[in-house]
mmCIF file of C-alpha atoms in Angstrom:
data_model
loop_
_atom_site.group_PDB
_atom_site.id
_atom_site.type_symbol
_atom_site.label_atom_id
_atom_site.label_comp_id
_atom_site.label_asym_id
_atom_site.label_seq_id
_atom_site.Cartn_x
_atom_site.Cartn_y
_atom_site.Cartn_z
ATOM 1 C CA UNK A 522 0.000 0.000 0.000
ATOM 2 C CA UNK A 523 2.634 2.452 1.197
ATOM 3 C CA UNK A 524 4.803 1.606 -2.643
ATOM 4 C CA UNK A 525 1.549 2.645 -4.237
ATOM 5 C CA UNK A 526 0.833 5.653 -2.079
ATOM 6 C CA UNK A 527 4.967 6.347 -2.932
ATOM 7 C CA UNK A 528 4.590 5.752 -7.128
ATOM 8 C CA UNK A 529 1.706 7.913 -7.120
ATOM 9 C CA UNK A 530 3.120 10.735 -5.202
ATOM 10 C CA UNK A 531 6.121 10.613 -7.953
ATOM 11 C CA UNK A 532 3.727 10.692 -10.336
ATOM 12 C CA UNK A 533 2.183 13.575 -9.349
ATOM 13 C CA UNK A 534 5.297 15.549 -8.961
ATOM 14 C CA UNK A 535 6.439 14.988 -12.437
ATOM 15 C CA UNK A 536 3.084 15.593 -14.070
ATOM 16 C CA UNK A 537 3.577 19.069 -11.850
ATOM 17 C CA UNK A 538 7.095 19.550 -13.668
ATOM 18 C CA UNK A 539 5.930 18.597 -16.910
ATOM 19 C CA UNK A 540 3.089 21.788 -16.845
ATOM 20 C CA UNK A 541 5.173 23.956 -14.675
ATOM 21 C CA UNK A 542 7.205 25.553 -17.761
ATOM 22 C CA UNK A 543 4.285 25.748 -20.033
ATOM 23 C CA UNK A 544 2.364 27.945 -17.247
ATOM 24 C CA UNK A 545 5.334 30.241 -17.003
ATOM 25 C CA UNK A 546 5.674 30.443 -20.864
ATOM 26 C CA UNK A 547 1.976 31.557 -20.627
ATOM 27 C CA UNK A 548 2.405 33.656 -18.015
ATOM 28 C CA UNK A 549 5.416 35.330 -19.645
ATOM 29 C CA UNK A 550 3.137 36.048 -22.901
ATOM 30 C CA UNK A 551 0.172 37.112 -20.804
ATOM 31 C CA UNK A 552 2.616 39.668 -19.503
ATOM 32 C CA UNK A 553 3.821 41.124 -23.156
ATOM 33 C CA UNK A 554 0.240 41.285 -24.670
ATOM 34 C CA UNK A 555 -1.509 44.599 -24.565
ATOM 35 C CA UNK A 556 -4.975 45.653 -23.813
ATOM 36 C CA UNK A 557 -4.711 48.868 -26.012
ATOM 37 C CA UNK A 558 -2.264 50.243 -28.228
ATOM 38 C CA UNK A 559 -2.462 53.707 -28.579
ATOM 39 C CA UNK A 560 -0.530 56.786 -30.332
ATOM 40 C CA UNK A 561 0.559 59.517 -28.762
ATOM 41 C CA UNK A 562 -1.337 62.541 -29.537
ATOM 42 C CA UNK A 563 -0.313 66.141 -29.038
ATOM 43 C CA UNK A 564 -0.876 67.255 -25.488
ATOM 44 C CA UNK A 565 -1.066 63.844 -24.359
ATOM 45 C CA UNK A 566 0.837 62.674 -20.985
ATOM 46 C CA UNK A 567 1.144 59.643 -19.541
ATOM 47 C CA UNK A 568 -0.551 60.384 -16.283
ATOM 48 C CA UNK A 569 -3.474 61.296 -18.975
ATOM 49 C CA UNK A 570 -3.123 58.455 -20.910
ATOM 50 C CA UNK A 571 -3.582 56.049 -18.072
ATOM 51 C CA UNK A 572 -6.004 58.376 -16.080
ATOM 52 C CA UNK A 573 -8.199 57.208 -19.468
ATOM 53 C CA UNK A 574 -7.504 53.458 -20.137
ATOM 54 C CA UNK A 575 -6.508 52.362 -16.617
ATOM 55 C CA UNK A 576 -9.073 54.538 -14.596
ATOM 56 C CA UNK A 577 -6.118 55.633 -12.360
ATOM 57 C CA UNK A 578 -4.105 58.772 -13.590
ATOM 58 C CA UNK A 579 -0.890 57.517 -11.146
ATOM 59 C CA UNK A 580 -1.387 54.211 -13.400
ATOM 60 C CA UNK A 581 0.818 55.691 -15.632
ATOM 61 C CA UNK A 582 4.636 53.583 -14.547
ATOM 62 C CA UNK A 583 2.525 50.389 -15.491
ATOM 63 C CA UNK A 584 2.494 51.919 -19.258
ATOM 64 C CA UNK A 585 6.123 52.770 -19.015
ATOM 65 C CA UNK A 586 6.915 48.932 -17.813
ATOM 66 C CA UNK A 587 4.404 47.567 -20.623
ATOM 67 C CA UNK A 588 5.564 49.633 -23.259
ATOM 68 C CA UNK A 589 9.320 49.078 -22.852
ATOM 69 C CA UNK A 590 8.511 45.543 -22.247
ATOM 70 C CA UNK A 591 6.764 45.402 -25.879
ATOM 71 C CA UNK A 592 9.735 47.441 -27.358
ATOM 72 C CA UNK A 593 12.097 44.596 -26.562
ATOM 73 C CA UNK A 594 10.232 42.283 -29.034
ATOM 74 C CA UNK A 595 8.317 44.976 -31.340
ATOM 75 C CA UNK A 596 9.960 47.749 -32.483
ATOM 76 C CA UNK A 597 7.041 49.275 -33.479
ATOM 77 C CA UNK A 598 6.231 50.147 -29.506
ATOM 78 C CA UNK A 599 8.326 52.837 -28.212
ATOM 79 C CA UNK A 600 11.340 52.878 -25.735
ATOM 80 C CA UNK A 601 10.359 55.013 -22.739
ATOM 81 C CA UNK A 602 13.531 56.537 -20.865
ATOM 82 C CA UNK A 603 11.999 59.408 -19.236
ATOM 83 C CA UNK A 604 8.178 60.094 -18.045
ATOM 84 C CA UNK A 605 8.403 63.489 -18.624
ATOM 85 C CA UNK A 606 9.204 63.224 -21.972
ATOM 86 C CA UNK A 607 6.247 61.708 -24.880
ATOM 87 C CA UNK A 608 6.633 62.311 -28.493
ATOM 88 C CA UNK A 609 3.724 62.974 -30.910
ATOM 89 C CA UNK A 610 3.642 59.573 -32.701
ATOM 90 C CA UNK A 611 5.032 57.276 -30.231
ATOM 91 C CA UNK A 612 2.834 53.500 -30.063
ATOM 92 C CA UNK A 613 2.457 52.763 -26.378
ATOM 93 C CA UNK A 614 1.159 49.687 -25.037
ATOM 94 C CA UNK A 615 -1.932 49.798 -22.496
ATOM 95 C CA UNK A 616 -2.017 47.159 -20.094
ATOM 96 C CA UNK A 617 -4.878 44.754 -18.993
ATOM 97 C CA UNK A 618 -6.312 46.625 -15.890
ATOM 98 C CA UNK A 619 -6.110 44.735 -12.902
ATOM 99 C CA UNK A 620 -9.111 43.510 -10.612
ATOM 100 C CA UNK A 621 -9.569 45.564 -8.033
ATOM 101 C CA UNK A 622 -10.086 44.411 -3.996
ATOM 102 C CA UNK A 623 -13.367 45.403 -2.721
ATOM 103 C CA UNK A 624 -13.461 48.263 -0.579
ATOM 104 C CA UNK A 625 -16.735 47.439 0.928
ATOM 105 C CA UNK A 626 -16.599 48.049 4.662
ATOM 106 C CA UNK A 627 -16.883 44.500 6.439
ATOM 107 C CA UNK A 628 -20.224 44.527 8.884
ATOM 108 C CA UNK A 629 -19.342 44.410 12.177
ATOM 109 C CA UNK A 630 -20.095 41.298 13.822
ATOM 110 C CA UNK A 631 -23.466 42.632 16.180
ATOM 111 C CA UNK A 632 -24.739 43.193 12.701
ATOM 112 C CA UNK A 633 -23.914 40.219 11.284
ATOM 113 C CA UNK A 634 -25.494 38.058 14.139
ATOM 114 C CA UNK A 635 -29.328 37.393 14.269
ATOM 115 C CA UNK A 636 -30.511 39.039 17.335
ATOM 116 C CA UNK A 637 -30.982 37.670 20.750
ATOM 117 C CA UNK A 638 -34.632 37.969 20.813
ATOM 118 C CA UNK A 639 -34.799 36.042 17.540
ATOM 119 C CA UNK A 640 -33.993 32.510 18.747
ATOM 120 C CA UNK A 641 -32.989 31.090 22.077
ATOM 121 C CA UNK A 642 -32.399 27.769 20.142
ATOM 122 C CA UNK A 643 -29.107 25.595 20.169
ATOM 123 C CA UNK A 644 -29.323 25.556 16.103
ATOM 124 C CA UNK A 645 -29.617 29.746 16.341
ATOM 125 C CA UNK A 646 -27.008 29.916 18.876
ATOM 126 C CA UNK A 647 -24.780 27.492 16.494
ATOM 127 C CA UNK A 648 -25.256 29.945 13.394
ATOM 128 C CA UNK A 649 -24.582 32.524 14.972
ATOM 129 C CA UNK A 650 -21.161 30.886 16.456
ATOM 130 C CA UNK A 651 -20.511 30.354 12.592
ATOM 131 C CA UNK A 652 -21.150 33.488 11.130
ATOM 132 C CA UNK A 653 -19.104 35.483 13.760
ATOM 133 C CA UNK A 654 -16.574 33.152 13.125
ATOM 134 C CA UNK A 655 -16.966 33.677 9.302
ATOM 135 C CA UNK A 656 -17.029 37.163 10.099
ATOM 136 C CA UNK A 657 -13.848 37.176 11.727
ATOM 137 C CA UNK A 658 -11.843 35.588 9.641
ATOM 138 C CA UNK A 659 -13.401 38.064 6.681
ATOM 139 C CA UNK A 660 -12.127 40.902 8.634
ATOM 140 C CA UNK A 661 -8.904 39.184 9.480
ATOM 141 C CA UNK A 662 -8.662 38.348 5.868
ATOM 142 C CA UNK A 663 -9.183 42.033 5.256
ATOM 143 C CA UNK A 664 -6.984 43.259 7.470
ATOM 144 C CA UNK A 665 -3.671 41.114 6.269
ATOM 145 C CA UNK A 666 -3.937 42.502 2.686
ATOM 146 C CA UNK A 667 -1.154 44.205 2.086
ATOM 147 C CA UNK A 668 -1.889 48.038 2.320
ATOM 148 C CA UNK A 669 -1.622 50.082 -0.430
ATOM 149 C CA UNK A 670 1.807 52.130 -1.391
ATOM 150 C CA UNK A 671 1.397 56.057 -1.562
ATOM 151 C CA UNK A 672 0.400 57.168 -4.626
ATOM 152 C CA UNK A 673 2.934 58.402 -6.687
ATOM 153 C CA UNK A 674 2.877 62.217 -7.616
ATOM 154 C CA UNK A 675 1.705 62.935 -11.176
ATOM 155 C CA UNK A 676 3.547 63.875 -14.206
ATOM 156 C CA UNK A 677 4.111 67.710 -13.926
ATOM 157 C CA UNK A 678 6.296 69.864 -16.434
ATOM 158 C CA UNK A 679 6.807 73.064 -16.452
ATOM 159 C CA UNK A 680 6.128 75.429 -19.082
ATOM 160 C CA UNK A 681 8.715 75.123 -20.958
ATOM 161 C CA UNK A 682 8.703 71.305 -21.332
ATOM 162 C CA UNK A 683 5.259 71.804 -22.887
ATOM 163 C CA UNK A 684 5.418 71.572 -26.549
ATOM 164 C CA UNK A 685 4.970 74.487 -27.759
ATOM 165 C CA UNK A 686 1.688 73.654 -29.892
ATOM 166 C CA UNK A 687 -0.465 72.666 -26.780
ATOM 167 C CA UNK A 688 -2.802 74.288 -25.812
ATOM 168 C CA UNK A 689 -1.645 74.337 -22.121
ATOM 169 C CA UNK A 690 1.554 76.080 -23.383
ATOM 170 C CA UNK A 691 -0.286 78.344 -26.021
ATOM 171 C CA UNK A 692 -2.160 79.936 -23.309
ATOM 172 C CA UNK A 693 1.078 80.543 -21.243
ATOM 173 C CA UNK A 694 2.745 83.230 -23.415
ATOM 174 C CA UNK A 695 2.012 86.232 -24.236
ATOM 175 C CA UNK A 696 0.761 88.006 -27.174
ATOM 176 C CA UNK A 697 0.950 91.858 -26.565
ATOM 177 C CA UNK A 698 0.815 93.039 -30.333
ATOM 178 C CA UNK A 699 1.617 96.634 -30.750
ATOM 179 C CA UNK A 700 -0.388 99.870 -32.140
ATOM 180 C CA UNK A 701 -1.185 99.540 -35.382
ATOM 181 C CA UNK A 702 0.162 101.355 -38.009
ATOM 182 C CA UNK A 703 -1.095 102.682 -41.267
ATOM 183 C CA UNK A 704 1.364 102.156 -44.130
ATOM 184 C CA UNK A 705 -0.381 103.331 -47.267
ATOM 185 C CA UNK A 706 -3.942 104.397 -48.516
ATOM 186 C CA UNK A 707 -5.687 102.552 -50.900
ATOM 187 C CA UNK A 708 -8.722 103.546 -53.042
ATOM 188 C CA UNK A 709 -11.905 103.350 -50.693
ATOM 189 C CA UNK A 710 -14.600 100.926 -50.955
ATOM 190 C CA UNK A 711 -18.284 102.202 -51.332
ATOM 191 C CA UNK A 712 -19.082 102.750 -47.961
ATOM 192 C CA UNK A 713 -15.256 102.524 -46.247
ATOM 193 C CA UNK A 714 -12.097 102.996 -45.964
ATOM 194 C CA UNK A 715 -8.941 100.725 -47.354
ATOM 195 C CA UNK A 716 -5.653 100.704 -45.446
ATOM 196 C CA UNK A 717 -2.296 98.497 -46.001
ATOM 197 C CA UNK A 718 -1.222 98.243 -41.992
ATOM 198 C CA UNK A 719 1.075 96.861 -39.962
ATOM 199 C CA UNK A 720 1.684 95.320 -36.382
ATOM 200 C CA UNK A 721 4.853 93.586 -34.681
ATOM 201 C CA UNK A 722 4.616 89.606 -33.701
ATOM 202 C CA UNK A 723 7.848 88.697 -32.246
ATOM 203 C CA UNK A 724 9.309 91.314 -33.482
ATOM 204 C CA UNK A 725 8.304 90.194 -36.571
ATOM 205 C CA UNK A 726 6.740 93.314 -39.032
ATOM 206 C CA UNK A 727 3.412 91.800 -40.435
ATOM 207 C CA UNK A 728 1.357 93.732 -42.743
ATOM 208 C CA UNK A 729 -2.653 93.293 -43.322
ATOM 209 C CA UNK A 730 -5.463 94.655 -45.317
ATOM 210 C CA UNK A 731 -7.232 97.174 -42.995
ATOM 211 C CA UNK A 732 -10.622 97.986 -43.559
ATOM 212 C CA UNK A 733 -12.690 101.509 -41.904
ATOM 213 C CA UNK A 734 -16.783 102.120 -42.170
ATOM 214 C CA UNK A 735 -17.620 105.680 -42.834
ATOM 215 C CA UNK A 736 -20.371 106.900 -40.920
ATOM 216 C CA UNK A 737 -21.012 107.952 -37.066
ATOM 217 C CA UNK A 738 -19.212 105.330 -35.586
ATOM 218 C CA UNK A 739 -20.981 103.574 -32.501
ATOM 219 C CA UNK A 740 -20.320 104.884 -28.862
ATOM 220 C CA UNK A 741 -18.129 101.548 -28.238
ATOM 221 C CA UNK A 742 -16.780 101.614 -31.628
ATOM 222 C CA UNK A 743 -17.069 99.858 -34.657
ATOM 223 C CA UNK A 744 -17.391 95.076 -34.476
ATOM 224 C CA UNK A 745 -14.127 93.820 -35.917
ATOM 225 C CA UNK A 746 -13.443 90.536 -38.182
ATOM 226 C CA UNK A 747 -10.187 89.200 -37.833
ATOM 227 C CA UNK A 748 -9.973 87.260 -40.945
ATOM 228 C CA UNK A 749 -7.339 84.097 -41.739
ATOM 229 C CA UNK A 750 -6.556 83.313 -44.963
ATOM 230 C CA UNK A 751 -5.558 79.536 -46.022
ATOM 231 C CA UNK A 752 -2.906 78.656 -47.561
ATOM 232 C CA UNK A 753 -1.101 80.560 -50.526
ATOM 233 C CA UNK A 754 2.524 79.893 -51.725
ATOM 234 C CA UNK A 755 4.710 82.633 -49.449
ATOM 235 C CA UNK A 756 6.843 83.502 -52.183
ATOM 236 C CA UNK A 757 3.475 84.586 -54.651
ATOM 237 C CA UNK A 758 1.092 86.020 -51.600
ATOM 238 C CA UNK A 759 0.288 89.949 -51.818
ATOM 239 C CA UNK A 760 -1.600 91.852 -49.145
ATOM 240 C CA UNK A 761 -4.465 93.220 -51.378
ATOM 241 C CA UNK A 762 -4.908 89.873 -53.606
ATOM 242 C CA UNK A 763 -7.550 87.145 -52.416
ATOM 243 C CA UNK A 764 -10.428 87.333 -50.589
ATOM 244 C CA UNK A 765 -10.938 90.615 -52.343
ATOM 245 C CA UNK A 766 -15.458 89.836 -52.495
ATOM 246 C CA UNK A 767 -15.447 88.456 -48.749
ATOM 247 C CA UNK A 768 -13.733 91.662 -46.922
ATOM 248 C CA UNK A 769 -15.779 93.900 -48.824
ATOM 249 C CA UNK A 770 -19.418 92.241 -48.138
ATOM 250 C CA UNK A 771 -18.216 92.066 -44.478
ATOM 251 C CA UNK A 772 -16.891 95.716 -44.593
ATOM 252 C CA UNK A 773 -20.141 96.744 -46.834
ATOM 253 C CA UNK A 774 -21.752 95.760 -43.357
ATOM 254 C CA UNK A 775 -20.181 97.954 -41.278
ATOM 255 C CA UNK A 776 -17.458 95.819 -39.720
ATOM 256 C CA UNK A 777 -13.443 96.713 -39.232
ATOM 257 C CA UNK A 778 -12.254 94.516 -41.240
ATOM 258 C CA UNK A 779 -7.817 92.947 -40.535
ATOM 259 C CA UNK A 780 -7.060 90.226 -43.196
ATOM 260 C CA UNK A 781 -2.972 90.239 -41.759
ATOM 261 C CA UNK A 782 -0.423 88.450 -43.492
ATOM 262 C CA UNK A 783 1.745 85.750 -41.664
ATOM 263 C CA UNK A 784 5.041 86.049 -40.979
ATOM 264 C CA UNK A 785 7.349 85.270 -44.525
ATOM 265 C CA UNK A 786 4.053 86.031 -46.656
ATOM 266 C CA UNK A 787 4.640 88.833 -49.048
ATOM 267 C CA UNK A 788 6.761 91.478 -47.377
ATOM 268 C CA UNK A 789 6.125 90.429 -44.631
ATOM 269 C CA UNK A 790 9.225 89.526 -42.233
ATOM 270 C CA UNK A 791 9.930 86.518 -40.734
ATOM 271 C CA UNK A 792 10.057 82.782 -42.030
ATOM 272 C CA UNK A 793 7.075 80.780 -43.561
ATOM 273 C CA UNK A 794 7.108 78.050 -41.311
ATOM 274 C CA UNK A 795 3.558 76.333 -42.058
ATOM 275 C CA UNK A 796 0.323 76.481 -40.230
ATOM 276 C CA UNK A 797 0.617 73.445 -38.582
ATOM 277 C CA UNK A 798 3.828 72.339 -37.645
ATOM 278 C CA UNK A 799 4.820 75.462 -35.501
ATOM 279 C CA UNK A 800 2.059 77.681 -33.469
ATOM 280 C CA UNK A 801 4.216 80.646 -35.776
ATOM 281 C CA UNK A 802 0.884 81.465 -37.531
ATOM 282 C CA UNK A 803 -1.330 81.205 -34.592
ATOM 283 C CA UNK A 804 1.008 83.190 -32.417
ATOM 284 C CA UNK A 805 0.800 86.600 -35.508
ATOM 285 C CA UNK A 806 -3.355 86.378 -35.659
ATOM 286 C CA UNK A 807 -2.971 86.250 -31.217
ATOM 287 C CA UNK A 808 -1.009 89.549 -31.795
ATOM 288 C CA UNK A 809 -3.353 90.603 -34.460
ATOM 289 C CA UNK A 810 -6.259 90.216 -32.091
ATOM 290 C CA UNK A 811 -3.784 92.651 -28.927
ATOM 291 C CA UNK A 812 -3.069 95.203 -31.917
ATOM 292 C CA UNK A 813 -6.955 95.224 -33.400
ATOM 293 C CA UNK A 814 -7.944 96.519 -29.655
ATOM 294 C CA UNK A 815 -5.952 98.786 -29.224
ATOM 295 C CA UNK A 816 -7.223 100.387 -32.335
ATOM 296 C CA UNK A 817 -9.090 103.551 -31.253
ATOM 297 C CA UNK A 818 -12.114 102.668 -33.891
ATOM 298 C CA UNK A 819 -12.308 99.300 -32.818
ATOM 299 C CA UNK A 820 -14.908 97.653 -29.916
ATOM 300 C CA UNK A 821 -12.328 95.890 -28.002
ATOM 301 C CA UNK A 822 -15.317 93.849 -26.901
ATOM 302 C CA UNK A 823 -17.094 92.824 -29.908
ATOM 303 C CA UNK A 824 -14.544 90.885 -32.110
ATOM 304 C CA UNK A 825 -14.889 88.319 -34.588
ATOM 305 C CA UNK A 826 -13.140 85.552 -36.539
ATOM 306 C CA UNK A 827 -13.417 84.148 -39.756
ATOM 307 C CA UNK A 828 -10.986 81.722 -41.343
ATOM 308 C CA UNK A 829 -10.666 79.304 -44.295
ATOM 309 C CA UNK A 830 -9.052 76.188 -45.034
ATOM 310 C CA UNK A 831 -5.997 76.619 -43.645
ATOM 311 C CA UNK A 832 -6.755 79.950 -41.846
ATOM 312 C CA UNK A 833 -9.788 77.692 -40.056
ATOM 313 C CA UNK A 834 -7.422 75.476 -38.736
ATOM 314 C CA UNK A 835 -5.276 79.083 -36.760
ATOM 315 C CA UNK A 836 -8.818 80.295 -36.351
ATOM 316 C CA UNK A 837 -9.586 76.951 -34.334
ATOM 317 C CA UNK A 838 -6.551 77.283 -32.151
ATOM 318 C CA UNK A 839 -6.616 81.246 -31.798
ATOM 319 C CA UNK A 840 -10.701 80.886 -30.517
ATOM 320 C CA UNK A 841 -9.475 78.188 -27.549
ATOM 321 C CA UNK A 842 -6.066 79.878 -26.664
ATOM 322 C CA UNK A 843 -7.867 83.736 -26.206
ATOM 323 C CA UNK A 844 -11.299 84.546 -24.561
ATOM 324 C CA UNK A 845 -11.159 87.763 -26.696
ATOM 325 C CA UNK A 846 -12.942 86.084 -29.973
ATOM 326 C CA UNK A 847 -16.693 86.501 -29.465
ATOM 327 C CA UNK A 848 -17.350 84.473 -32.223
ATOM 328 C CA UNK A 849 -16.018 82.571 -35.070
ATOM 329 C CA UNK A 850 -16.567 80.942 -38.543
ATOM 330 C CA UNK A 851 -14.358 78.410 -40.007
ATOM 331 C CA UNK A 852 -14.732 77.881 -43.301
ATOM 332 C CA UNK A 853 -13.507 74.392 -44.791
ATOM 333 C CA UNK A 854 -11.235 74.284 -42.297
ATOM 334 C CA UNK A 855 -8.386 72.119 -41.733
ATOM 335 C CA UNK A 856 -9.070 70.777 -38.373
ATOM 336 C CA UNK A 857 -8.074 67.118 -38.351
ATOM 337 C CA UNK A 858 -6.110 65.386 -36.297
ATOM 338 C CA UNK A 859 -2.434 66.151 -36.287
ATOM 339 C CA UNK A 860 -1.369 62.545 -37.581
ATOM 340 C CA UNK A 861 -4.452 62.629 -39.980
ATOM 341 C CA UNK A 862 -2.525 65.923 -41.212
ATOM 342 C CA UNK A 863 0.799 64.311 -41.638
ATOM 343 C CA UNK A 864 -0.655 61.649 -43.092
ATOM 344 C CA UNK A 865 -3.087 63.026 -45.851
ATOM 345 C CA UNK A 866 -2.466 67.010 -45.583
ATOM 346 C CA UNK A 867 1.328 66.965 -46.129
ATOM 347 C CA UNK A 868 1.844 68.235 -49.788
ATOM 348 C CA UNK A 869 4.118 66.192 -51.850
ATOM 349 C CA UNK A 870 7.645 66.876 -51.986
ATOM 350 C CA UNK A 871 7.578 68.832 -48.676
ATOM 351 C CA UNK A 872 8.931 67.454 -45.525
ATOM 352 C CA UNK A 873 6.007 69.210 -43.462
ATOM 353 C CA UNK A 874 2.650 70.604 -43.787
ATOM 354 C CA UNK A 875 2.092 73.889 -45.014
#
């Protein structure tokens, strides 16, 4: 009997060995598979990122750990040195969340018990023996669960590790524009008055179309329309060409009218960077907005915006980096995503969008 018992206890021990690998083979891939892969998108973090897919914003080391794990068999995932630092593009790999221990307070064990008054029975006095035993072990079972670790602080940059096309960042600087300054006279419209103008943006000189009502002008002066043009080749745009039907109808209406240049368009100085790589374009219309309200026939308080195609996408991000635009029109703007941008925007031959 006891040789049997012995054969079948060896048995058992190398069935145990046989499976043992496999399980940590499976455990090992469990480990390297991914709930969610995601792209980084700008103004993401990682605090965000797991604040979203892991319910938990201080989540976010377990992304670092599953992502770098990934990276070490798929280079498509990326290789995380630093928290603080998260480039537009990167593929990082979401982990499964984990199950969570109930947080339910226990019930003490007078509520647990059935009442005295209920039963003066041996079978009641034996159930409740057992369920204050049950409930003591539940609450000693509870109470040996290892507590949990202080949570760690979030991700926090400072404003200058923000990129600078964030929103978060945007909102940070500072977009004084200057007085605006009338550089030549042009033949009037029906009802107003045509102006080639400038302002300074970074100490950049931009010039714009500039357009005055005639008339009384209103006790808080006249409604302005900021108005964004899309894209024209740099090297071919002139102040007074384009657009030329839209400003008048809107300055036929008795609006102030600023259709500005940006920066490396026409004469205008500075480098044609693109709308949508850099905030360059964004950051002139911002100092457009400071130098239109300063402008003594201007209503500080009643400005517009009106942009197309390009100039909707700088109309988009001037309307949620200043409170000063009242309202706005884009028209067939460009207001994708930024990787949809890359992807389909990018004009051929050209290394970035314009």
């Amino acid at each position: 009997m006891k040789q049997t018992q012995r054969i079948s206890f060896l048995c058992l021990c190398s069935l145990l060995l046989t499976l043992l690998p496999v399980n940590l083979v499976q455990a090992q891939t469990a480990v390297q598979e991914c709930a969610n892969s995601v792209i980084v998108q700008p103004g993401d973090t990682l605090s965000t990122i797991a604040g979203e897919y892991l319910g938990n914003q201080i989540a976010y080391a377990r992304i670092v750990a599953a992502t770098n794990a990934k990276a070490d068999t798929d280079a498509t995932y990326a290789s995380i040195d630093n928290p603080n630092v998260l480039e537009v593009g990167w593929r990082l790999c979401i982990p499964a969340t984990n199950e969570t221990v109930a947080t339910t307070p226990v019930s003490s064990p007078s509520a647990a018990l059935p009442s005295a008054a209920s039963s003066n029975s041996t079978a009641a006095n034996s159930t409740a023996a057992s369920s204050n035993a049950a409930t003591n072990a539940a609450i000693t079972t509870t109470e040996s669960i290892t507590p949990t670790a202080s949570p760690e602080p979030l991700v926090q940059l400072a404003p200058g590790e923000l990129h600078p096309l964030t929103i978060a960042r945007m909102r940070q600087e500072s977009y004084p524009g200057s007085d605006i300054v009338i550089e030549q006279v042009l033949e009037p419209g029906v009802n107003y008055e045509r102006y080639i103008a400038s302002y300074l943006s970074e100490g950049n000189k931009i010039y714009a179309m500039l357009t005055v009502p005639n008339g009384e002008r209103p006790a808080t002066g006249w409604p302005v329309i900021v108005f964004n043009h899309g894209y024209i080749p740099p090297e071919v745009y002139r102040t007074t060409e384009r657009y030329v039907a839209y400003v008048d109808a809107f300055a036929r209406n008795g609006y102030i009218v600023l259709r500005s240049d940006y920066r490396g368009h026409g004469f205008s100085e500075g480098d044609a960077t693109g709308g949508y790589g850099t905030p360059a374009y964004t950051v002139d219309v911002l100092n457009a907005v400071s130098s239109i309200k300063r402008y003594p026939a201007a209503d500080p308080d009643r400005i517009g915006m009106w942009g197309h195609s390009m100039g909707g996408q700088v109309t988009l991000r001037t309307m949620v980096v200043t409170q000063d635009i009242k309202a706005g029109v884009i028209w067939a703007g460009v207001v994708a995503s930024y990787p949809d941008l890359l992807e389909h925007w990018r004009r051929r031959n050209n290394s970035t969008p314009p």
